[in-house]
Amino acid sequence: MAFALTPLPYDDTALAPAVSAETLSFHHGKHHQAYVDKTNAAIDGTDHADKSLEGVIAAARGSNQGLFNNSAQSWNHGFYWHSMAAESTSASDELQTMIDAAFGSTDELIKQLQDRGAGHFASGWVWLAEKDGKLSIEETHDGDTLADSDFNPLLTIDVWEHAYYLDHQNARPAYLKAVTETKLNWAFASENLARGTTWAYSA
């Protein structure tokens, strides 16, 4: 089956000024679309054609770097759009308890996400993830993903330069501050935690 571009779950102006409509037009409409198109072209007529995107990622890891990069980036971006919200959301009681246990407070978690994102060398992703009932901040480089890992990803932040350059130029910390303090979708994170399995890409 061919994969479709994940629709934005909000209006393209809804994340401004943290992420502008102009950034979304390029990031979602061009970058993400290109990853999806390249994934579809690579699996057409192959044994991967009927797999889920998560299945394609797992099959390509370590054996087909081009397919892995494009399929993993398709998944990461779909997850990233949902990791942000237009309106303020709250963590479930279960998630809040785990945040307090792992980080002391939501404010401290946000600070650590900002620090890890700012310190991440070059391109990649910073994640809030759960494993064995505990939360942690994880990092993946370039196009790597937690989609086929032992972790259950709850939220992610894109730290590729194209995620923020039009709005914040080279000031990645300013982007991270804006997104983590005003746009993180704690309801989405809570749903991922409650489900207990990795989010499935759909469009």
Tab-separated table of C-alpha atoms in Angstrom:
chain	number	residue	atom	x	y	z
A	1	MET	CA	0.000	0.000	0.000
A	2	ALA	CA	1.124	3.552	-0.583
A	3	PHE	CA	1.583	5.764	2.453
A	4	ALA	CA	-0.010	9.198	2.612
A	5	LEU	CA	1.266	12.413	4.106
A	6	THR	CA	0.052	12.823	7.676
A	7	PRO	CA	-2.321	15.809	7.771
A	8	LEU	CA	-1.456	18.521	10.249
A	9	PRO	CA	-3.741	18.139	13.289
A	10	TYR	CA	-4.174	21.934	13.499
A	11	ASP	CA	-4.337	24.968	11.232
A	12	ASP	CA	-0.993	25.969	9.729
A	13	THR	CA	-0.986	29.204	11.769
A	14	ALA	CA	-1.792	27.489	15.066
A	15	LEU	CA	1.775	27.011	16.307
A	16	ALA	CA	3.003	30.544	15.634
A	17	PRO	CA	5.209	32.174	16.734
A	18	ALA	CA	6.998	29.008	17.896
A	19	VAL	CA	6.584	27.453	14.450
A	20	SER	CA	5.217	29.656	11.687
A	21	ALA	CA	2.899	28.799	8.827
A	22	GLU	CA	5.803	29.453	6.454
A	23	THR	CA	7.954	26.884	8.232
A	24	LEU	CA	5.126	24.350	8.171
A	25	SER	CA	4.578	24.911	4.455
A	26	PHE	CA	8.159	23.828	3.779
A	27	HIS	CA	8.660	21.346	6.591
A	28	HIS	CA	5.352	19.515	6.236
A	29	GLY	CA	4.455	20.207	2.630
A	30	LYS	CA	7.896	19.662	1.122
A	31	HIS	CA	10.301	17.840	3.467
A	32	HIS	CA	7.801	15.374	4.937
A	33	GLN	CA	6.078	14.909	1.581
A	34	ALA	CA	9.414	14.066	-0.052
A	35	TYR	CA	10.187	11.399	2.558
A	36	VAL	CA	6.778	9.804	2.001
A	37	ASP	CA	7.124	9.936	-1.783
A	38	LYS	CA	10.587	8.376	-1.705
A	39	THR	CA	9.395	5.642	0.651
A	40	ASN	CA	6.480	4.813	-1.636
A	41	ALA	CA	8.733	4.707	-4.699
A	42	ALA	CA	11.206	2.408	-2.942
A	43	ILE	CA	8.624	-0.152	-1.779
A	44	ASP	CA	6.459	-0.222	-4.905
A	45	GLY	CA	6.385	-3.764	-6.279
A	46	THR	CA	8.525	-5.193	-3.459
A	47	ASP	CA	7.874	-7.438	-0.473
A	48	HIS	CA	7.561	-4.295	1.633
A	49	ALA	CA	4.561	-2.948	-0.267
A	50	ASP	CA	1.963	-4.414	2.108
A	51	LYS	CA	3.784	-3.708	5.359
A	52	SER	CA	2.967	-1.037	7.883
A	53	LEU	CA	5.395	1.861	7.958
A	54	GLU	CA	6.753	0.503	11.229
A	55	GLY	CA	7.323	-2.841	9.486
A	56	VAL	CA	9.139	-1.160	6.609
A	57	ILE	CA	11.398	0.677	9.050
A	58	ALA	CA	12.265	-2.504	10.939
A	59	ALA	CA	12.953	-4.446	7.745
A	60	ALA	CA	15.128	-1.697	6.261
A	61	ARG	CA	17.220	-1.044	9.372
A	62	GLY	CA	20.746	-2.263	8.722
A	63	SER	CA	19.975	-3.567	5.244
A	64	ASN	CA	18.734	-0.666	3.092
A	65	GLN	CA	19.910	2.684	4.364
A	66	GLY	CA	18.067	4.766	1.790
A	67	LEU	CA	14.730	3.127	2.507
A	68	PHE	CA	15.395	3.258	6.232
A	69	ASN	CA	16.176	6.976	6.159
A	70	ASN	CA	13.055	7.890	4.204
A	71	SER	CA	10.643	5.586	6.020
A	72	ALA	CA	11.990	6.531	9.458
A	73	GLN	CA	11.820	10.229	8.610
A	74	SER	CA	8.244	9.775	7.381
A	75	TRP	CA	7.334	8.214	10.722
A	76	ASN	CA	9.269	10.720	12.838
A	77	HIS	CA	7.592	13.669	11.174
A	78	GLY	CA	4.095	12.223	11.544
A	79	PHE	CA	4.820	11.710	15.236
A	80	TYR	CA	6.325	15.194	15.568
A	81	TRP	CA	3.218	16.970	14.220
A	82	HIS	CA	1.148	15.238	16.892
A	83	SER	CA	3.727	16.003	19.589
A	84	MET	CA	2.687	19.651	19.340
A	85	ALA	CA	-0.720	21.203	19.993
A	86	ALA	CA	-2.402	24.482	19.179
A	87	GLU	CA	-4.036	24.686	22.593
A	88	SER	CA	-2.608	23.990	26.025
A	89	THR	CA	-3.020	20.386	27.152
A	90	SER	CA	-2.352	18.586	30.433
A	91	ALA	CA	-0.630	15.350	31.327
A	92	SER	CA	-2.756	12.526	32.673
A	93	ASP	CA	-2.395	11.702	36.365
A	94	GLU	CA	-0.347	8.621	35.411
A	95	LEU	CA	2.036	10.578	33.215
A	96	GLN	CA	2.371	13.417	35.724
A	97	THR	CA	3.273	10.965	38.475
A	98	MET	CA	5.958	9.428	36.243
A	99	ILE	CA	7.312	12.847	35.249
A	100	ASP	CA	7.602	13.838	38.908
A	101	ALA	CA	9.336	10.564	39.733
A	102	ALA	CA	11.840	10.784	36.873
A	103	PHE	CA	12.521	14.521	36.701
A	104	GLY	CA	11.093	16.105	39.850
A	105	SER	CA	8.639	18.334	37.975
A	106	THR	CA	7.357	19.221	34.520
A	107	ASP	CA	9.457	22.391	34.598
A	108	GLU	CA	12.586	20.341	35.163
A	109	LEU	CA	11.642	17.948	32.354
A	110	ILE	CA	11.167	20.907	30.014
A	111	LYS	CA	14.549	22.329	31.035
A	112	GLN	CA	16.244	19.001	30.353
A	113	LEU	CA	14.527	18.681	26.959
A	114	GLN	CA	15.799	22.153	26.087
A	115	ASP	CA	19.322	21.340	27.263
A	116	ARG	CA	19.483	18.013	25.450
A	117	GLY	CA	18.096	19.537	22.280
A	118	ALA	CA	20.501	22.466	22.369
A	119	GLY	CA	23.433	20.151	23.031
A	120	HIS	CA	22.534	17.623	20.352
A	121	PHE	CA	25.264	17.739	17.721
A	122	ALA	CA	24.040	18.336	14.164
A	123	SER	CA	20.693	16.918	13.053
A	124	GLY	CA	18.345	14.579	14.852
A	125	TRP	CA	15.545	14.152	17.339
A	126	VAL	CA	15.019	14.468	21.096
A	127	TRP	CA	12.381	12.213	22.638
A	128	LEU	CA	10.450	11.724	25.851
A	129	ALA	CA	10.142	7.967	26.052
A	130	GLU	CA	8.981	5.213	28.384
A	131	LYS	CA	10.579	1.831	28.977
A	132	ASP	CA	9.853	-0.665	31.743
A	133	GLY	CA	7.628	1.829	33.519
A	134	LYS	CA	10.208	4.621	33.634
A	135	LEU	CA	10.572	7.827	31.645
A	136	SER	CA	13.755	9.047	30.008
A	137	ILE	CA	14.968	11.559	27.466
A	138	GLU	CA	16.469	9.868	24.426
A	139	GLU	CA	18.259	11.209	21.372
A	140	THR	CA	18.483	9.824	17.848
A	141	HIS	CA	20.787	11.199	15.191
A	142	ASP	CA	19.938	12.187	11.638
A	143	GLY	CA	17.010	10.037	10.425
A	144	ASP	CA	17.111	7.425	13.179
A	145	THR	CA	13.919	6.675	15.074
A	146	LEU	CA	12.441	4.997	18.140
A	147	ALA	CA	9.594	3.564	16.036
A	148	ASP	CA	11.083	0.053	16.051
A	149	SER	CA	12.956	0.270	19.359
A	150	ASP	CA	12.367	-1.126	22.838
A	151	PHE	CA	11.193	2.324	23.928
A	152	ASN	CA	7.632	3.608	23.767
A	153	PRO	CA	8.050	7.172	22.435
A	154	LEU	CA	5.676	9.687	24.013
A	155	LEU	CA	6.793	12.976	22.414
A	156	THR	CA	9.513	14.111	20.043
A	157	ILE	CA	11.161	17.398	19.064
A	158	ASP	CA	12.783	17.802	15.664
A	159	VAL	CA	16.205	19.457	15.911
A	160	TRP	CA	17.020	19.409	12.216
A	161	GLU	CA	17.780	22.958	11.122
A	162	HIS	CA	14.869	23.085	8.678
A	163	ALA	CA	12.497	22.732	11.656
A	164	TYR	CA	13.353	26.196	12.956
A	165	TYR	CA	15.648	28.218	10.676
A	166	LEU	CA	12.992	30.373	8.998
A	167	ASP	CA	11.615	31.420	12.394
A	168	HIS	CA	14.676	31.449	14.653
A	169	GLN	CA	17.642	31.363	12.252
A	170	ASN	CA	20.513	29.511	13.960
A	171	ALA	CA	19.092	30.017	17.484
A	172	ARG	CA	18.057	26.460	18.191
A	173	PRO	CA	17.625	27.192	21.936
A	174	ALA	CA	14.993	29.848	21.128
A	175	TYR	CA	13.042	27.319	19.066
A	176	LEU	CA	13.312	24.697	21.786
A	177	LYS	CA	12.161	27.138	24.448
A	178	ALA	CA	9.149	28.212	22.387
A	179	VAL	CA	8.059	24.670	21.546
A	180	THR	CA	8.657	23.028	24.914
A	181	GLU	CA	7.111	25.816	26.997
A	182	THR	CA	4.030	26.521	24.889
A	183	LYS	CA	3.295	23.789	22.324
A	184	LEU	CA	4.056	20.308	23.669
A	185	ASN	CA	1.033	18.026	23.429
A	186	TRP	CA	0.853	16.406	26.849
A	187	ALA	CA	-2.492	14.806	25.963
A	188	PHE	CA	-0.804	12.963	23.065
A	189	ALA	CA	2.002	11.837	25.373
A	190	SER	CA	-0.583	10.602	27.874
A	191	GLU	CA	-2.385	8.619	25.179
A	192	ASN	CA	0.864	6.999	24.072
A	193	LEU	CA	1.684	6.046	27.653
A	194	ALA	CA	-1.784	4.633	28.334
A	195	ARG	CA	-1.760	2.589	25.124
A	196	GLY	CA	1.530	0.980	26.108
A	197	THR	CA	2.594	0.319	22.521
A	198	THR	CA	4.308	2.478	19.953
A	199	TRP	CA	2.120	4.912	18.034
A	200	ALA	CA	1.160	3.620	14.586
A	201	TYR	CA	1.613	5.877	11.560
A	202	SER	CA	-1.587	6.579	9.682
A	203	ALA	CA	-2.812	9.269	7.348
